[in-house]
Amino acid sequence: MLGPRLASLPLAVVLAACVHAPTARPDAATVLAAARAFRLPEPPRPDVATRARAALGRKLFHDARLSRDQATACATCHQPERLFTDGATTPPAHPGVRRHTPTVVNTYASRWLFWDGRADSLVAQAIQPLESPHEHGLTRREIVEIVGRIYAEDYAAVFGPIPAQTREGTPPKIDAAVDRELLDAAIDTLPASERRGLMTAARRAKEPEYRIFEAERLGRSPGASASWGREIDAVAANVAAALAAYERGLVTAPAAFDRFVDRLAAEPTAGVEAAFSADFGAEELAGFATFVGDGRCALCHAGPFFSNEQFHNVGLPEREGQLELGRALGMRLAREDLFNCAGPHAPKGQGKAESCLELPHLALRSTAAIGAFKTPSLRNVALTAPYAHDGRFATLAEVLKHYDRLETRSILGHRDETLRPLGFSDARLRQLEAFLTALSAPVLDLSADKG
């Protein structure tokens, strides 16, 4: 039983006290109450129509012919054998891509896609790499032509025939301009010495300092905010919908942590130790107690996918001369995207999604969003190194060291005010890592399951 003083404290603090006190035994009811909020839910099962779209999407995902160099498939970077990541800091075959390849697993539950959240649905996300000059490198018309040449029958079986004559207007130009107000706010967050260095570099290049940021804008989908013609846009949206249907069916199976929660829920009176197993025991439970307790990890890594789906500046310094605007730019790109939930090709029902409800109310002038990136899911985190939006951390130990010490400061924007140095012992950091490892599980393809 918990004493009256412990019972009045927040649940996470009680759990930490139970686990870490030398003589205390963890209370099963307390552990279960804290752990249930993180238990992996049953994913939605695809219906017949979704499986048909996903079957086409699976083919497209693995086909390198859907690229300008005939060597780039979605699976080139999102490799199934690596849990749909690539194990690289940034994609080695695409030097223009400056961000680490995130997994597409469990993205059915994501409100925002990409590290900067510039897509509000999987459909809006799927079209962008195809059109990116740094990835597949296709125009929207070329996407339609390739799919019509190789997958005409597959496409027709799901969406109907591709129009014989797809009309288009003048192909849109890439708008490389970045909002001056946003850039002024970003530059103002730089330390004085860094600001002087930026101005000096701009003068040497005989360009305004704003040009330093334009490469980030140029890396987005060309013409994503402009129509190529109603028919071309509609076919491209269907191609994206097929890819999205496939990705939506990629989910993780229950991990060691979830099985521990299930055993504890089945027999709570047997005590916490009775729910332990070879892959989840006292070390992992102590790590979980730290995770939800004084580690404060659950402030951002919340819920069953261990992400609050929000964006944070975690105090990472400049790397290789990059000044990343992050969410501050991502919000603007999401608002102007032709394929967002407010556009003419929005997925059915997308208007009720949380991201769509939030889209008109995004704080586009928020300086807190400068240099902020999406909180990644921690499912399979031990198997998907490296880490951070630019892949700078090679191991989980390096990530934990960053948060333990917080010795660096963000070169752009302001570090999230909720972050405090942990100052933990090596033993507690190892416990945290043990808990994170217990979130590993195989990936399932639900759209391929006929049952």
GROMACS .gro file of C-alpha atoms in nm:
model
  451
    1MET     CA    1   0.000   0.000   0.000
    2LEU     CA    2   0.108   0.357  -0.062
    3GLY     CA    3   0.129   0.588   0.235
    4PRO     CA    4  -0.103   0.896   0.248
    5ARG     CA    5   0.182   1.129   0.154
    6LEU     CA    6   0.275   0.930  -0.158
    7ALA     CA    7  -0.089   0.888  -0.257
    8SER     CA    8  -0.128   1.267  -0.282
    9LEU     CA    9   0.160   1.305  -0.527
   10PRO     CA   10   0.137   1.290  -0.907
   11LEU     CA   11   0.126   0.935  -1.039
   12ALA     CA   12   0.463   0.956  -1.213
   13VAL     CA   13   0.635   1.071  -0.894
   14VAL     CA   14   0.472   0.790  -0.697
   15LEU     CA   15   0.587   0.534  -0.953
   16ALA     CA   16   0.943   0.668  -0.945
   17ALA     CA   17   0.945   0.659  -0.565
   18CYS     CA   18   0.823   0.299  -0.563
   19VAL     CA   19   1.077   0.179  -0.817
   20HIS     CA   20   1.385   0.368  -0.705
   21ALA     CA   21   1.348   0.356  -0.325
   22PRO     CA   22   1.586   0.086  -0.192
   23THR     CA   23   1.327  -0.081   0.032
   24ALA     CA   24   1.002  -0.008  -0.152
   25ARG     CA   25   0.825  -0.258  -0.376
   26PRO     CA   26   0.650  -0.123  -0.686
   27ASP     CA   27   0.276  -0.117  -0.641
   28ALA     CA   28   0.105  -0.302  -0.930
   29ALA     CA   29  -0.194  -0.066  -0.945
   30THR     CA   30   0.033   0.240  -0.961
   31VAL     CA   31   0.253   0.090  -1.233
   32LEU     CA   32  -0.048  -0.020  -1.436
   33ALA     CA   33  -0.218   0.319  -1.411
   34ALA     CA   34   0.094   0.490  -1.545
   35ALA     CA   35   0.175   0.231  -1.813
   36ARG     CA   36  -0.171   0.193  -1.966
   37ALA     CA   37  -0.150   0.535  -2.132
   38PHE     CA   38   0.146   0.410  -2.336
   39ARG     CA   39   0.009   0.069  -2.434
   40LEU     CA   40   0.006   0.022  -2.813
   41PRO     CA   41  -0.355   0.030  -2.940
   42GLU     CA   42  -0.508  -0.204  -3.192
   43PRO     CA   43  -0.455  -0.037  -3.532
   44PRO     CA   44  -0.745   0.019  -3.771
   45ARG     CA   45  -0.785  -0.272  -4.010
   46PRO     CA   46  -0.795  -0.178  -4.379
   47ASP     CA   47  -1.113  -0.253  -4.571
   48VAL     CA   48  -1.128  -0.407  -4.919
   49ALA     CA   49  -1.101  -0.073  -5.100
   50THR     CA   50  -0.804   0.033  -4.889
   51ARG     CA   51  -0.627  -0.298  -4.958
   52ALA     CA   52  -0.675  -0.244  -5.331
   53ARG     CA   53  -0.520   0.103  -5.314
   54ALA     CA   54  -0.242  -0.026  -5.091
   55ALA     CA   55  -0.159  -0.306  -5.337
   56LEU     CA   56  -0.089  -0.043  -5.603
   57GLY     CA   57   0.092   0.174  -5.348
   58ARG     CA   58   0.317  -0.116  -5.247
   59LYS     CA   59   0.428  -0.159  -5.610
   60LEU     CA   60   0.490   0.213  -5.651
   61PHE     CA   61   0.679   0.232  -5.321
   62HIS     CA   62   0.932  -0.028  -5.436
   63ASP     CA   63   0.966   0.078  -5.801
   64ALA     CA   64   1.278   0.281  -5.887
   65ARG     CA   65   1.135   0.359  -6.230
   66LEU     CA   66   0.925   0.623  -6.058
   67SER     CA   67   1.224   0.860  -6.055
   68ARG     CA   68   1.432   1.066  -6.292
   69ASP     CA   69   1.751   0.862  -6.238
   70GLN     CA   70   1.562   0.530  -6.257
   71ALA     CA   71   1.742   0.429  -5.938
   72THR     CA   72   1.535   0.594  -5.663
   73ALA     CA   73   1.236   0.422  -5.508
   74CYS     CA   74   1.065   0.519  -5.185
   75ALA     CA   75   1.220   0.198  -5.048
   76THR     CA   76   1.569   0.326  -5.137
   77CYS     CA   77   1.560   0.533  -4.821
   78HIS     CA   78   1.266   0.371  -4.639
   79GLN     CA   79   1.413   0.021  -4.639
   80PRO     CA   80   1.187  -0.255  -4.501
   81GLU     CA   81   1.484  -0.448  -4.363
   82ARG     CA   82   1.580  -0.140  -4.160
   83LEU     CA   83   1.226  -0.084  -4.031
   84PHE     CA   84   1.167   0.163  -4.315
   85THR     CA   85   1.467   0.387  -4.238
   86ASP     CA   86   1.809   0.378  -4.407
   87GLY     CA   87   2.059   0.370  -4.117
   88ALA     CA   88   2.237   0.679  -4.253
   89THR     CA   89   2.281   1.027  -4.113
   90THR     CA   90   2.119   1.170  -4.425
   91PRO     CA   91   2.043   0.976  -4.747
   92PRO     CA   92   2.384   0.896  -4.904
   93ALA     CA   93   2.245   0.876  -5.257
   94HIS     CA   94   2.080   1.217  -5.227
   95PRO     CA   95   2.327   1.480  -5.101
   96GLY     CA   96   2.068   1.755  -5.141
   97VAL     CA   97   1.854   1.600  -4.866
   98ARG     CA   98   1.973   1.751  -4.539
   99ARG     CA   99   1.748   1.565  -4.299
  100HIS     CA  100   1.757   1.216  -4.156
  101THR     CA  101   1.517   0.961  -4.307
  102PRO     CA  102   1.230   0.904  -4.060
  103THR     CA  103   1.037   0.579  -4.054
  104VAL     CA  104   0.695   0.561  -4.218
  105VAL     CA  105   0.580   0.295  -3.970
  106ASN     CA  106   0.280   0.393  -3.754
  107THR     CA  107   0.231   0.712  -3.953
  108TYR     CA  108  -0.139   0.632  -3.971
  109ALA     CA  109  -0.152   0.800  -3.629
  110SER     CA  110   0.053   1.107  -3.728
  111ARG     CA  111  -0.106   1.450  -3.740
  112TRP     CA  112   0.184   1.610  -3.925
  113LEU     CA  113   0.441   1.457  -4.159
  114PHE     CA  114   0.808   1.543  -4.223
  115TRP     CA  115   1.044   1.679  -3.959
  116ASP     CA  116   0.901   2.028  -4.008
  117GLY     CA  117   0.537   1.915  -4.039
  118ARG     CA  118   0.489   2.062  -4.386
  119ALA     CA  119   0.228   1.799  -4.477
  120ASP     CA  120  -0.098   1.751  -4.292
  121SER     CA  121  -0.174   1.399  -4.419
  122LEU     CA  122  -0.001   1.098  -4.569
  123VAL     CA  123  -0.144   1.192  -4.909
  124ALA     CA  124   0.004   1.543  -4.886
  125GLN     CA  125   0.332   1.385  -4.776
  126ALA     CA  126   0.355   1.116  -5.043
  127ILE     CA  127   0.357   1.350  -5.343
  128GLN     CA  128   0.642   1.569  -5.220
  129PRO     CA  129   0.941   1.329  -5.248
  130LEU     CA  130   0.829   1.236  -5.600
  131GLU     CA  131   0.852   1.600  -5.706
  132SER     CA  132   1.152   1.699  -5.497
  133PRO     CA  133   1.458   1.782  -5.712
  134HIS     CA  134   1.672   1.619  -5.442
  135GLU     CA  135   1.482   1.287  -5.436
  136HIS     CA  136   1.278   1.133  -5.720
  137GLY     CA  137   1.308   1.452  -5.925
  138LEU     CA  138   0.994   1.416  -6.137
  139THR     CA  139   0.750   1.676  -6.260
  140ARG     CA  140   0.386   1.611  -6.191
  141ARG     CA  141   0.321   1.538  -6.558
  142GLU     CA  142   0.605   1.283  -6.558
  143ILE     CA  143   0.450   1.107  -6.258
  144VAL     CA  144   0.126   1.071  -6.450
  145GLU     CA  145   0.302   0.951  -6.765
  146ILE     CA  146   0.512   0.686  -6.583
  147VAL     CA  147   0.215   0.550  -6.392
  148GLY     CA  148   0.010   0.548  -6.714
  149ARG     CA  149   0.281   0.358  -6.900
  150ILE     CA  150   0.366   0.098  -6.634
  151TYR     CA  151   0.062   0.072  -6.410
  152ALA     CA  152  -0.233   0.170  -6.629
  153GLU     CA  153  -0.431  -0.148  -6.551
  154ASP     CA  154  -0.351  -0.141  -6.178
  155TYR     CA  155  -0.446   0.226  -6.159
  156ALA     CA  156  -0.767   0.177  -6.356
  157ALA     CA  157  -0.875  -0.112  -6.134
  158VAL     CA  158  -0.866   0.120  -5.832
  159PHE     CA  159  -0.935   0.472  -5.957
  160GLY     CA  160  -1.068   0.429  -6.312
  161PRO     CA  161  -0.878   0.496  -6.637
  162ILE     CA  162  -0.625   0.773  -6.659
  163PRO     CA  163  -0.765   1.038  -6.897
  164ALA     CA  164  -0.626   0.990  -7.248
  165GLN     CA  165  -0.551   1.360  -7.280
  166THR     CA  166  -0.436   1.522  -6.961
  167ARG     CA  167  -0.443   1.895  -7.011
  168GLU     CA  168  -0.204   2.123  -6.831
  169GLY     CA  169  -0.145   2.490  -6.806
  170THR     CA  170   0.192   2.654  -6.783
  171PRO     CA  171   0.412   2.445  -6.549
  172PRO     CA  172   0.449   2.639  -6.224
  173LYS     CA  173   0.771   2.807  -6.131
  174ILE     CA  174   0.945   2.733  -5.804
  175ASP     CA  175   0.898   3.019  -5.560
  176ALA     CA  176   1.230   3.040  -5.377
  177ALA     CA  177   1.145   3.351  -5.176
  178VAL     CA  178   1.128   3.307  -4.801
  179ASP     CA  179   0.911   3.538  -4.593
  180ARG     CA  180   1.124   3.836  -4.489
  181GLU     CA  181   0.941   3.880  -4.159
  182LEU     CA  182   1.014   3.518  -4.068
  183LEU     CA  183   1.380   3.554  -4.158
  184ASP     CA  184   1.417   3.875  -3.963
  185ALA     CA  185   1.279   3.697  -3.658
  186ALA     CA  186   1.514   3.403  -3.714
  187ILE     CA  187   1.822   3.620  -3.760
  188ASP     CA  188   1.736   3.811  -3.442
  189THR     CA  189   1.769   3.487  -3.243
  190LEU     CA  190   2.132   3.440  -3.350
  191PRO     CA  191   2.410   3.534  -3.108
  192ALA     CA  192   2.578   3.860  -3.206
  193SER     CA  193   2.894   3.683  -3.326
  194GLU     CA  194   2.695   3.441  -3.543
  195ARG     CA  195   2.488   3.726  -3.685
  196ARG     CA  196   2.801   3.909  -3.785
  197GLY     CA  197   2.933   3.591  -3.945
  198LEU     CA  198   2.612   3.551  -4.143
  199MET     CA  199   2.630   3.907  -4.270
  200THR     CA  200   2.996   3.865  -4.362
  201ALA     CA  201   2.923   3.545  -4.556
  202ALA     CA  202   2.639   3.718  -4.737
  203ARG     CA  203   2.859   4.013  -4.832
  204ARG     CA  204   3.132   3.783  -4.962
  205ALA     CA  205   2.875   3.606  -5.177
  206LYS     CA  206   2.741   3.946  -5.284
  207GLU     CA  207   2.395   3.835  -5.184
  208PRO     CA  208   2.143   3.949  -4.920
  209GLU     CA  209   2.165   3.750  -4.597
  210TYR     CA  210   1.824   3.605  -4.677
  211ARG     CA  211   1.980   3.395  -4.953
  212ILE     CA  212   2.151   3.185  -4.687
  213PHE     CA  213   1.812   3.032  -4.607
  214GLU     CA  214   1.676   2.984  -4.958
  215ALA     CA  215   1.826   2.637  -5.009
  216GLU     CA  216   1.583   2.507  -4.749
  217ARG     CA  217   1.289   2.642  -4.947
  218LEU     CA  218   1.426   2.507  -5.276
  219GLY     CA  219   1.432   2.156  -5.132
  220ARG     CA  220   1.053   2.131  -5.126
  221SER     CA  221   0.832   1.995  -5.401
  222PRO     CA  222   0.844   2.219  -5.709
  223GLY     CA  223   0.503   2.360  -5.774
  224ALA     CA  224   0.344   2.200  -5.470
  225SER     CA  225   0.138   2.514  -5.414
  226ALA     CA  226   0.030   2.547  -5.779
  227SER     CA  227  -0.198   2.345  -6.005
  228TRP     CA  228  -0.060   2.169  -6.312
  229GLY     CA  229  -0.411   2.128  -6.449
  230ARG     CA  230  -0.714   1.961  -6.296
  231GLU     CA  231  -0.663   1.618  -6.453
  232ILE     CA  232  -0.289   1.594  -6.386
  233ASP     CA  233  -0.338   1.705  -6.027
  234ALA     CA  234  -0.619   1.452  -5.976
  235VAL     CA  235  -0.413   1.158  -6.107
  236ALA     CA  236  -0.112   1.265  -5.898
  237ALA     CA  237  -0.337   1.286  -5.591
  238ASN     CA  238  -0.455   0.930  -5.657
  239VAL     CA  239  -0.096   0.810  -5.690
  240ALA     CA  240  -0.025   0.972  -5.353
  241ALA     CA  241  -0.340   0.814  -5.208
  242ALA     CA  242  -0.219   0.469  -5.316
  243LEU     CA  243   0.122   0.525  -5.154
  244ALA     CA  244  -0.051   0.659  -4.842
  245ALA     CA  245  -0.276   0.352  -4.822
  246TYR     CA  246   0.029   0.125  -4.824
  247GLU     CA  247   0.215   0.333  -4.565
  248ARG     CA  248  -0.094   0.350  -4.345
  249GLY     CA  249  -0.091  -0.027  -4.311
  250LEU     CA  250   0.268  -0.041  -4.184
  251VAL     CA  251   0.246  -0.076  -3.806
  252THR     CA  252   0.450  -0.218  -3.521
  253ALA     CA  253   0.351  -0.532  -3.337
  254PRO     CA  254   0.326  -0.515  -2.956
  255ALA     CA  255   0.670  -0.475  -2.795
  256ALA     CA  256   0.812  -0.621  -2.473
  257PHE     CA  257   0.673  -0.320  -2.284
  258ASP     CA  258   0.320  -0.381  -2.418
  259ARG     CA  259   0.336  -0.749  -2.324
  260PHE     CA  260   0.444  -0.649  -1.973
  261VAL     CA  261   0.142  -0.417  -1.946
  262ASP     CA  262  -0.089  -0.696  -2.067
  263ARG     CA  263   0.048  -0.946  -1.812
  264LEU     CA  264   0.014  -0.691  -1.535
  265ALA     CA  265  -0.343  -0.605  -1.637
  266ALA     CA  266  -0.438  -0.974  -1.652
  267GLU     CA  267  -0.318  -1.051  -1.299
  268PRO     CA  268  -0.263  -0.728  -1.104
  269THR     CA  269  -0.294  -0.897  -0.767
  270ALA     CA  270   0.006  -1.118  -0.847
  271GLY     CA  271   0.234  -0.815  -0.819
  272VAL     CA  272   0.467  -0.637  -1.059
  273GLU     CA  273   0.744  -0.898  -1.040
  274ALA     CA  274   0.508  -1.167  -1.163
  275ALA     CA  275   0.464  -0.971  -1.487
  276PHE     CA  276   0.839  -0.955  -1.553
  277SER     CA  277   0.997  -1.152  -1.836
  278ALA     CA  278   1.338  -1.199  -1.992
  279ASP     CA  279   1.288  -0.887  -2.207
  280PHE     CA  280   1.116  -0.664  -1.949
  281GLY     CA  281   1.225  -0.672  -1.588
  282ALA     CA  282   1.333  -0.452  -1.301
  283GLU     CA  283   1.589  -0.259  -1.510
  284GLU     CA  284   1.334  -0.170  -1.777
  285LEU     CA  285   1.069  -0.079  -1.518
  286ALA     CA  286   1.316   0.152  -1.343
  287GLY     CA  287   1.382   0.318  -1.680
  288PHE     CA  288   1.009   0.363  -1.736
  289ALA     CA  289   0.974   0.519  -1.391
  290THR     CA  290   1.245   0.769  -1.480
  291PHE     CA  291   1.085   0.827  -1.822
  292VAL     CA  292   0.751   0.933  -1.673
  293GLY     CA  293   0.901   1.076  -1.355
  294ASP     CA  294   1.193   1.314  -1.304
  295GLY     CA  295   1.329   1.242  -1.651
  296ARG     CA  296   1.027   1.439  -1.781
  297CYS     CA  297   1.056   1.252  -2.113
  298ALA     CA  298   0.679   1.198  -2.133
  299LEU     CA  299   0.618   1.572  -2.160
  300CYS     CA  300   0.701   1.534  -2.529
  301HIS     CA  301   0.716   1.158  -2.585
  302ALA     CA  302   0.360   1.096  -2.475
  303GLY     CA  303   0.094   0.840  -2.556
  304PRO     CA  304   0.110   0.498  -2.718
  305PHE     CA  305   0.349   0.611  -2.993
  306PHE     CA  306   0.566   0.810  -2.752
  307SER     CA  307   0.522   1.139  -2.938
  308ASN     CA  308   0.301   1.440  -2.867
  309GLU     CA  309   0.302   1.517  -3.243
  310GLN     CA  310   0.432   1.865  -3.164
  311PHE     CA  311   0.750   2.053  -3.252
  312HIS     CA  312   1.035   2.152  -3.021
  313ASN     CA  313   1.372   2.320  -3.036
  314VAL     CA  314   1.592   2.087  -2.829
  315GLY     CA  315   1.903   2.302  -2.833
  316LEU     CA  316   2.105   2.145  -3.114
  317PRO     CA  317   2.386   2.368  -3.240
  318GLU     CA  318   2.455   2.452  -3.602
  319ARG     CA  319   2.597   2.161  -3.801
  320GLU     CA  320   2.787   2.190  -4.128
  321GLY     CA  321   2.678   2.548  -4.184
  322GLN     CA  322   2.306   2.469  -4.178
  323LEU     CA  323   2.055   2.718  -4.046
  324GLU     CA  324   1.727   2.526  -4.031
  325LEU     CA  325   1.403   2.720  -3.987
  326GLY     CA  326   1.218   2.398  -3.902
  327ARG     CA  327   0.853   2.425  -3.802
  328ALA     CA  328   0.848   2.801  -3.859
  329LEU     CA  329   0.877   2.735  -4.233
  330GLY     CA  330   0.690   2.403  -4.224
  331MET     CA  331   0.370   2.571  -4.107
  332ARG     CA  332   0.376   2.810  -4.401
  333LEU     CA  333   0.444   2.532  -4.649
  334ALA     CA  334   0.157   2.324  -4.507
  335ARG     CA  335  -0.084   2.616  -4.541
  336GLU     CA  336  -0.004   2.677  -4.909
  337ASP     CA  337   0.011   2.313  -5.020
  338LEU     CA  338  -0.234   2.227  -5.299
  339PHE     CA  339  -0.277   1.878  -5.151
  340ASN     CA  340  -0.353   1.985  -4.794
  341CYS     CA  341  -0.686   1.914  -4.626
  342ALA     CA  342  -0.835   2.241  -4.750
  343GLY     CA  343  -0.739   2.178  -5.112
  344PRO     CA  344  -0.944   2.027  -5.394
  345HIS     CA  345  -0.776   1.685  -5.365
  346ALA     CA  346  -0.807   1.635  -4.990
  347PRO     CA  347  -0.871   1.274  -4.878
  348LYS     CA  348  -1.232   1.202  -4.784
  349GLY     CA  349  -1.287   1.274  -4.417
  350GLN     CA  350  -0.957   1.461  -4.383
  351GLY     CA  351  -1.145   1.779  -4.295
  352LYS     CA  352  -1.224   1.633  -3.954
  353ALA     CA  353  -0.864   1.536  -3.877
  354GLU     CA  354  -0.686   1.717  -3.595
  355SER     CA  355  -0.423   1.859  -3.829
  356CYS     CA  356  -0.693   1.999  -4.060
  357LEU     CA  357  -0.878   2.161  -3.773
  358GLU     CA  358  -0.550   2.315  -3.662
  359LEU     CA  359  -0.435   2.426  -4.008
  360PRO     CA  360  -0.623   2.761  -4.026
  361HIS     CA  361  -0.504   2.852  -3.677
  362LEU     CA  362  -0.130   2.786  -3.711
  363ALA     CA  363   0.074   3.058  -3.545
  364LEU     CA  364   0.275   3.158  -3.852
  365ARG     CA  365   0.449   3.443  -3.671
  366SER     CA  366   0.555   3.235  -3.371
  367THR     CA  367   0.926   3.276  -3.302
  368ALA     CA  368   0.904   2.966  -3.079
  369ALA     CA  369   0.871   2.756  -3.396
  370ILE     CA  370   1.207   2.869  -3.535
  371GLY     CA  371   1.448   2.575  -3.529
  372ALA     CA  372   1.180   2.343  -3.388
  373PHE     CA  373   1.135   1.989  -3.523
  374LYS     CA  374   0.879   1.715  -3.472
  375THR     CA  375   0.898   1.489  -3.169
  376PRO     CA  376   0.975   1.147  -3.318
  377SER     CA  377   0.803   0.830  -3.205
  378LEU     CA  378   1.015   0.609  -2.980
  379ARG     CA  379   0.866   0.285  -3.110
  380ASN     CA  380   1.161   0.080  -3.243
  381VAL     CA  381   1.396   0.364  -3.149
  382ALA     CA  382   1.675   0.124  -3.046
  383LEU     CA  383   1.674  -0.025  -3.397
  384THR     CA  384   1.656   0.292  -3.606
  385ALA     CA  385   1.978   0.482  -3.541
  386PRO     CA  386   2.101   0.746  -3.605
  387TYR     CA  387   1.891   1.011  -3.431
  388ALA     CA  388   1.771   1.376  -3.451
  389HIS     CA  389   1.640   1.558  -3.756
  390ASP     CA  390   1.988   1.566  -3.907
  391GLY     CA  391   2.102   1.225  -3.781
  392ARG     CA  392   2.382   1.373  -3.569
  393PHE     CA  393   2.358   1.118  -3.284
  394ALA     CA  394   2.494   0.773  -3.369
  395THR     CA  395   2.366   0.593  -3.058
  396LEU     CA  396   2.094   0.618  -2.796
  397ALA     CA  397   2.367   0.676  -2.538
  398GLU     CA  398   2.467   0.993  -2.725
  399VAL     CA  399   2.106   1.115  -2.727
  400LEU     CA  400   2.069   1.055  -2.355
  401LYS     CA  401   2.400   1.230  -2.290
  402HIS     CA  402   2.270   1.537  -2.476
  403TYR     CA  403   1.960   1.557  -2.258
  404ASP     CA  404   2.153   1.468  -1.943
  405ARG     CA  405   2.391   1.763  -1.983
  406LEU     CA  406   2.231   2.011  -2.227
  407GLU     CA  407   2.570   2.174  -2.272
  408THR     CA  408   2.493   2.311  -2.617
  409ARG     CA  409   2.258   2.585  -2.729
  410SER     CA  410   2.055   2.611  -3.044
  411ILE     CA  411   2.224   2.832  -3.300
  412LEU     CA  412   1.884   2.939  -3.434
  413GLY     CA  413   1.573   3.003  -3.231
  414HIS     CA  414   1.534   2.933  -2.860
  415ARG     CA  415   1.563   2.602  -2.679
  416ASP     CA  416   1.237   2.467  -2.540
  417GLU     CA  417   1.190   2.608  -2.190
  418THR     CA  418   1.073   2.275  -2.050
  419LEU     CA  419   1.418   2.123  -2.102
  420ARG     CA  420   1.643   2.101  -1.796
  421PRO     CA  421   1.970   1.906  -1.760
  422LEU     CA  422   1.890   1.567  -1.610
  423GLY     CA  423   2.214   1.514  -1.420
  424PHE     CA  424   2.151   1.140  -1.384
  425SER     CA  425   2.397   0.871  -1.286
  426ASP     CA  426   2.530   0.634  -1.551
  427ALA     CA  427   2.316   0.360  -1.396
  428ARG     CA  428   1.993   0.557  -1.443
  429LEU     CA  429   2.085   0.644  -1.801
  430ARG     CA  430   2.139   0.273  -1.869
  431GLN     CA  431   1.796   0.202  -1.720
  432LEU     CA  432   1.641   0.458  -1.952
  433GLU     CA  433   1.813   0.297  -2.249
  434ALA     CA  434   1.693  -0.047  -2.137
  435PHE     CA  435   1.335   0.079  -2.129
  436LEU     CA  436   1.368   0.235  -2.476
  437THR     CA  437   1.506  -0.093  -2.607
  438ALA     CA  438   1.195  -0.268  -2.474
  439LEU     CA  439   0.989  -0.068  -2.729
  440SER     CA  440   1.131  -0.272  -3.019
  441ALA     CA  441   0.900  -0.493  -3.223
  442PRO     CA  442   0.855  -0.634  -3.576
  443VAL     CA  443   0.675  -0.432  -3.844
  444LEU     CA  444   0.348  -0.567  -3.983
  445ASP     CA  445   0.193  -0.488  -4.322
  446LEU     CA  446  -0.179  -0.493  -4.246
  447SER     CA  447  -0.284  -0.420  -4.602
  448ALA     CA  448  -0.118  -0.745  -4.714
  449ASP     CA  449  -0.307  -0.946  -4.454
  450LYS     CA  450  -0.606  -1.114  -4.616
  451GLY     CA  451  -0.758  -1.210  -4.285
   0.00000   0.00000   0.00000
